[in-house]
């Protein structure tokens, strides 16, 4: 066990190794380490320094071992890889199997048992290095497709850890993913994480569907319930179905009806990555960079329109499609080589992989043919560059370019599109963007294209070239707003906030929550939905003694008195119990028993139970009352559609024994029950509903434009899961959560309700 509270794990370290110059006496000089310029490094540098975290990864040199060291305030833990492992794990399984498979099989993936075995071996080495570096209860954030087995390996070695994984490339639809011989092992590896991040909503959905198809685990929105001690495939080389050892996780837990044992709640959600937009703009404003941009245009013959493509030389980037479309525009005389020049930067990529060697030959042949057909003595159709450039030169190219072409056939995000937008502080420039790049989900004001549609791509390029200045400015202004508001710091903060749950929640209302409430206050119709126990009222030993904190009733009344505001209590309690402890005003909408009971603008409680459900309730009561009667400190709570056994007053050992016995007996007698685990409570229901279901009903009943939902428990995550982009989810206390905001206690919730009332009152005056 190590000493670092935050550990980042990625294939490459955030530093590049260089051999130091030999000393005059012939001895070797110290190693030289230079910080890599990548966006991930930029995003995590401040956090790593402030937390004293460690970064685990390969140093970029084969067959060399390096001791851990510190570089620019970051602790570095190098992982040794041999040349053979690089060939099989990295060039083989990672980039000749997973990369093409995950990019919709644009190129054919290879499936070799030897490369899979190397992938398992190397993943185990990375996991061991991370486990040895992490302190008790630490947060470990694993990155990208090369290390998909690491989360499960870590969980089995260190169940105390909080584990996150972020996939920087797409995750394919099931029909494609199913081709992978080790499909279950990869999913099993990823499900070791508490939070699994993807670039796009569709990628997260593809992953959840694959989990349902291959394992049958319950999924609700972005939430997956993973049984502890499940029967998933072991992550062993060549294994196709051996039983996993399983391990209890550190994240929030819930319970599904599919397993007699406890389950771990895994969140699979999109967190679109971004760039350090401010840094790119600052660079673009430098006089020397602007002078270089002017020089680039002059060196190219000062074309009326300069188009730019910047890509790794990869078959997923659609470079050939771009060149084909440009060539046809020139052939049809819709564009003239005297007026338009295309600069194509294609940085080297995986040049030892045969597919990439063939691709380079194809692209360079296409460029040569097009230039031979259309270039003149004074004007070149395509200025092609097969090498990388420093960031300053790239920013100058972005400034020089009138049109940016991003024609990816499949791309997790494509940060080049965002870099171009961030640089254009002048408000000019046009972005032509493939709808198959993740950036298209955010950058809606770009000209979106299907790069497979050559005619459509040609029309888009021509439209970009002739676009009026006013339209260019309008589009770029909107694009820049999106990129600046959702920069790389916001991305990393969002992921870690969901993963770690803000272990030390500060008192008071966070500034970002105040801003969000101000934006929400303008809604025409607003629904304020609130859990009760732990949200409006502190947790107490006896549920019937719970009462809201002072001032809560008055805050709720202030909201009820405002036009266009509805207030609802969304509780796991039976409505009779909720009405007793909450004493709600008549206008407050009520849902109890996780949405099974409802009182909506009517004195009547809506509930219908079938005859067989009533029989199940009798059996449930017999079993739980028998267990509670034999275990001191346990109590039974009756609910309209179920029962709960509370273990708050029991010893930890007795409470765990009572819950275990309840699961085992009821799994035998009533295997179809819905089982839900909360804080020192285990609840069984004969009808399955969630707080998310209740929130959907309330939204429809009130016709709310926006919803505010506050809750503290695992069961409230079902409510957070159904919130929309403009809604607000508020988590009370620590723990992994889908909520975007967090406060420390019910006292702050009352303050939030009063603040929302103040903001809306001020707007309506």
Short mmCIF file of N, CA, C and O in Angstrom, two decimals, residues 583-628:
data_model
loop_
_atom_site.label_atom_id
_atom_site.label_comp_id
_atom_site.label_asym_id
_atom_site.label_seq_id
_atom_site.Cartn_x
_atom_site.Cartn_y
_atom_site.Cartn_z
N UNK A 583 -45.15 16.59 7.76
CA UNK A 583 -46.27 17.53 7.93
C UNK A 583 -46.33 18.52 6.77
O UNK A 583 -46.27 19.74 6.95
N UNK A 584 -46.47 18.02 5.54
CA UNK A 584 -46.37 18.90 4.38
C UNK A 584 -47.61 19.78 4.20
O UNK A 584 -48.72 19.43 4.60
N UNK A 585 -47.41 20.94 3.59
CA UNK A 585 -48.53 21.80 3.23
C UNK A 585 -49.40 21.09 2.20
O UNK A 585 -48.95 20.20 1.47
N UNK A 586 -50.65 21.53 2.10
CA UNK A 586 -51.62 20.87 1.23
C UNK A 586 -51.17 20.89 -0.23
O UNK A 586 -51.45 19.96 -0.98
N UNK A 587 -50.48 21.95 -0.65
CA UNK A 587 -50.10 22.09 -2.06
C UNK A 587 -48.85 21.31 -2.43
O UNK A 587 -48.45 21.29 -3.61
N UNK A 588 -48.20 20.70 -1.46
CA UNK A 588 -46.99 19.93 -1.77
C UNK A 588 -47.41 18.58 -2.37
O UNK A 588 -48.23 17.85 -1.79
N UNK A 589 -46.85 18.26 -3.53
CA UNK A 589 -47.10 16.96 -4.16
C UNK A 589 -46.29 15.90 -3.42
O UNK A 589 -45.15 16.15 -3.02
N UNK A 590 -46.85 14.70 -3.27
CA UNK A 590 -46.18 13.67 -2.49
C UNK A 590 -46.03 12.38 -3.29
O UNK A 590 -46.97 11.94 -3.96
N UNK A 591 -44.85 11.78 -3.22
CA UNK A 591 -44.65 10.42 -3.73
C UNK A 591 -43.92 9.64 -2.65
O UNK A 591 -42.95 10.12 -2.06
N UNK A 592 -44.38 8.43 -2.38
CA UNK A 592 -43.77 7.59 -1.35
C UNK A 592 -43.44 6.23 -1.89
O UNK A 592 -43.82 5.86 -3.01
N UNK A 593 -42.73 5.46 -1.09
CA UNK A 593 -42.35 4.09 -1.45
C UNK A 593 -41.66 4.06 -2.82
O UNK A 593 -41.96 3.22 -3.66
N UNK A 594 -40.77 5.03 -3.02
CA UNK A 594 -40.01 5.12 -4.26
C UNK A 594 -40.91 5.24 -5.49
O UNK A 594 -40.60 4.70 -6.56
N UNK A 595 -42.00 5.95 -5.34
CA UNK A 595 -42.87 6.20 -6.49
C UNK A 595 -44.05 5.27 -6.61
O UNK A 595 -44.88 5.44 -7.51
N UNK A 596 -44.18 4.29 -5.72
CA UNK A 596 -45.32 3.38 -5.79
C UNK A 596 -46.59 4.08 -5.33
O UNK A 596 -47.68 3.85 -5.86
N UNK A 597 -46.46 4.98 -4.34
CA UNK A 597 -47.61 5.75 -3.85
C UNK A 597 -47.48 7.20 -4.32
O UNK A 597 -46.38 7.76 -4.33
N UNK A 598 -48.61 7.81 -4.67
CA UNK A 598 -48.59 9.20 -5.10
C UNK A 598 -49.84 9.93 -4.62
O UNK A 598 -50.94 9.36 -4.64
N UNK A 599 -49.65 11.20 -4.23
CA UNK A 599 -50.77 12.09 -3.95
C UNK A 599 -50.52 13.36 -4.73
O UNK A 599 -49.70 14.19 -4.36
N UNK A 600 -51.24 13.49 -5.86
CA UNK A 600 -50.99 14.58 -6.80
C UNK A 600 -52.24 15.45 -6.92
O UNK A 600 -53.19 15.09 -7.63
N UNK A 601 -52.26 16.59 -6.24
CA UNK A 601 -53.38 17.54 -6.31
C UNK A 601 -54.71 16.85 -6.03
O UNK A 601 -55.73 17.17 -6.65
N UNK A 602 -54.69 15.90 -5.13
CA UNK A 602 -55.91 15.16 -4.77
C UNK A 602 -55.70 14.59 -3.38
O UNK A 602 -54.57 14.22 -3.02
N UNK A 603 -56.75 14.52 -2.58
CA UNK A 603 -56.58 13.93 -1.24
C UNK A 603 -56.37 12.42 -1.28
O UNK A 603 -55.97 11.82 -0.29
N UNK A 604 -56.63 11.81 -2.45
CA UNK A 604 -56.54 10.36 -2.56
C UNK A 604 -55.10 9.92 -2.88
O UNK A 604 -54.38 10.58 -3.63
N UNK A 605 -54.72 8.78 -2.32
CA UNK A 605 -53.42 8.18 -2.60
C UNK A 605 -53.61 7.13 -3.68
O UNK A 605 -54.47 6.25 -3.57
N UNK A 606 -52.83 7.24 -4.75
CA UNK A 606 -52.93 6.30 -5.87
C UNK A 606 -52.06 5.08 -5.58
O UNK A 606 -50.85 5.19 -5.40
N UNK A 607 -52.69 3.90 -5.54
CA UNK A 607 -51.95 2.65 -5.32
C UNK A 607 -52.85 1.49 -5.70
O UNK A 607 -53.99 1.41 -5.25
N UNK A 608 -52.34 0.59 -6.50
CA UNK A 608 -53.10 -0.60 -6.86
C UNK A 608 -52.19 -1.82 -6.73
O UNK A 608 -51.17 -1.90 -7.42
N UNK A 609 -52.55 -2.74 -5.86
CA UNK A 609 -51.78 -3.97 -5.72
C UNK A 609 -52.62 -5.16 -6.17
O UNK A 609 -53.82 -5.23 -5.91
N UNK A 610 -51.98 -6.09 -6.86
CA UNK A 610 -52.65 -7.28 -7.35
C UNK A 610 -52.73 -8.33 -6.24
O UNK A 610 -52.02 -8.25 -5.23
N UNK A 611 -53.58 -9.34 -6.43
CA UNK A 611 -53.77 -10.37 -5.40
C UNK A 611 -52.47 -11.11 -5.09
O UNK A 611 -52.16 -11.37 -3.92
N UNK A 612 -51.69 -11.45 -6.13
CA UNK A 612 -50.45 -12.18 -5.87
C UNK A 612 -49.42 -11.29 -5.17
O UNK A 612 -48.59 -11.77 -4.39
N UNK A 613 -49.50 -9.98 -5.39
CA UNK A 613 -48.61 -9.07 -4.69
C UNK A 613 -48.97 -8.99 -3.21
O UNK A 613 -48.09 -8.90 -2.34
N UNK A 614 -50.26 -9.05 -2.89
CA UNK A 614 -50.68 -9.07 -1.49
C UNK A 614 -50.20 -10.35 -0.80
O UNK A 614 -49.78 -10.32 0.37
N UNK A 615 -50.24 -11.48 -1.51
CA UNK A 615 -49.72 -12.73 -0.95
C UNK A 615 -48.22 -12.63 -0.68
O UNK A 615 -47.72 -13.12 0.35
N UNK A 616 -47.51 -12.00 -1.59
CA UNK A 616 -46.06 -11.83 -1.40
C UNK A 616 -45.77 -10.96 -0.18
O UNK A 616 -44.80 -11.20 0.55
N UNK A 617 -46.62 -9.96 0.06
CA UNK A 617 -46.43 -9.11 1.23
C UNK A 617 -46.55 -9.92 2.52
O UNK A 617 -45.80 -9.70 3.49
N UNK A 618 -47.49 -10.86 2.55
CA UNK A 618 -47.64 -11.71 3.74
C UNK A 618 -46.38 -12.55 3.98
O UNK A 618 -45.91 -12.67 5.12
N UNK A 619 -45.86 -13.13 2.91
CA UNK A 619 -44.63 -13.93 3.04
C UNK A 619 -43.47 -13.07 3.49
O UNK A 619 -42.66 -13.46 4.35
N UNK A 620 -43.39 -11.88 2.91
CA UNK A 620 -42.31 -10.94 3.25
C UNK A 620 -42.36 -10.59 4.73
O UNK A 620 -41.32 -10.58 5.42
N UNK A 621 -43.54 -10.31 5.24
CA UNK A 621 -43.69 -9.95 6.65
C UNK A 621 -43.26 -11.10 7.55
O UNK A 621 -42.56 -10.90 8.56
N UNK A 622 -43.67 -12.33 7.21
CA UNK A 622 -43.31 -13.49 8.03
C UNK A 622 -41.80 -13.66 8.12
O UNK A 622 -41.24 -13.85 9.22
N UNK A 623 -41.10 -13.54 6.99
CA UNK A 623 -39.65 -13.76 6.98
C UNK A 623 -38.92 -12.66 7.75
O UNK A 623 -38.08 -12.93 8.62
N UNK A 624 -39.25 -11.39 7.45
CA UNK A 624 -38.51 -10.30 8.07
C UNK A 624 -38.80 -10.17 9.56
O UNK A 624 -37.91 -9.86 10.36
N UNK A 625 -40.03 -10.40 9.96
CA UNK A 625 -40.35 -10.34 11.39
C UNK A 625 -39.63 -11.44 12.16
O UNK A 625 -39.19 -11.24 13.29
N UNK A 626 -39.47 -12.60 11.54
CA UNK A 626 -38.74 -13.68 12.18
C UNK A 626 -37.27 -13.34 12.37
O UNK A 626 -36.68 -13.62 13.42
N UNK A 627 -36.67 -12.72 11.35
CA UNK A 627 -35.26 -12.34 11.45
C UNK A 627 -35.08 -11.22 12.48
O UNK A 627 -34.19 -11.26 13.33
N UNK A 628 -35.93 -10.21 12.40
CA UNK A 628 -35.81 -9.07 13.32
C UNK A 628 -35.99 -9.50 14.77
O UNK A 628 -35.32 -8.99 15.68
#
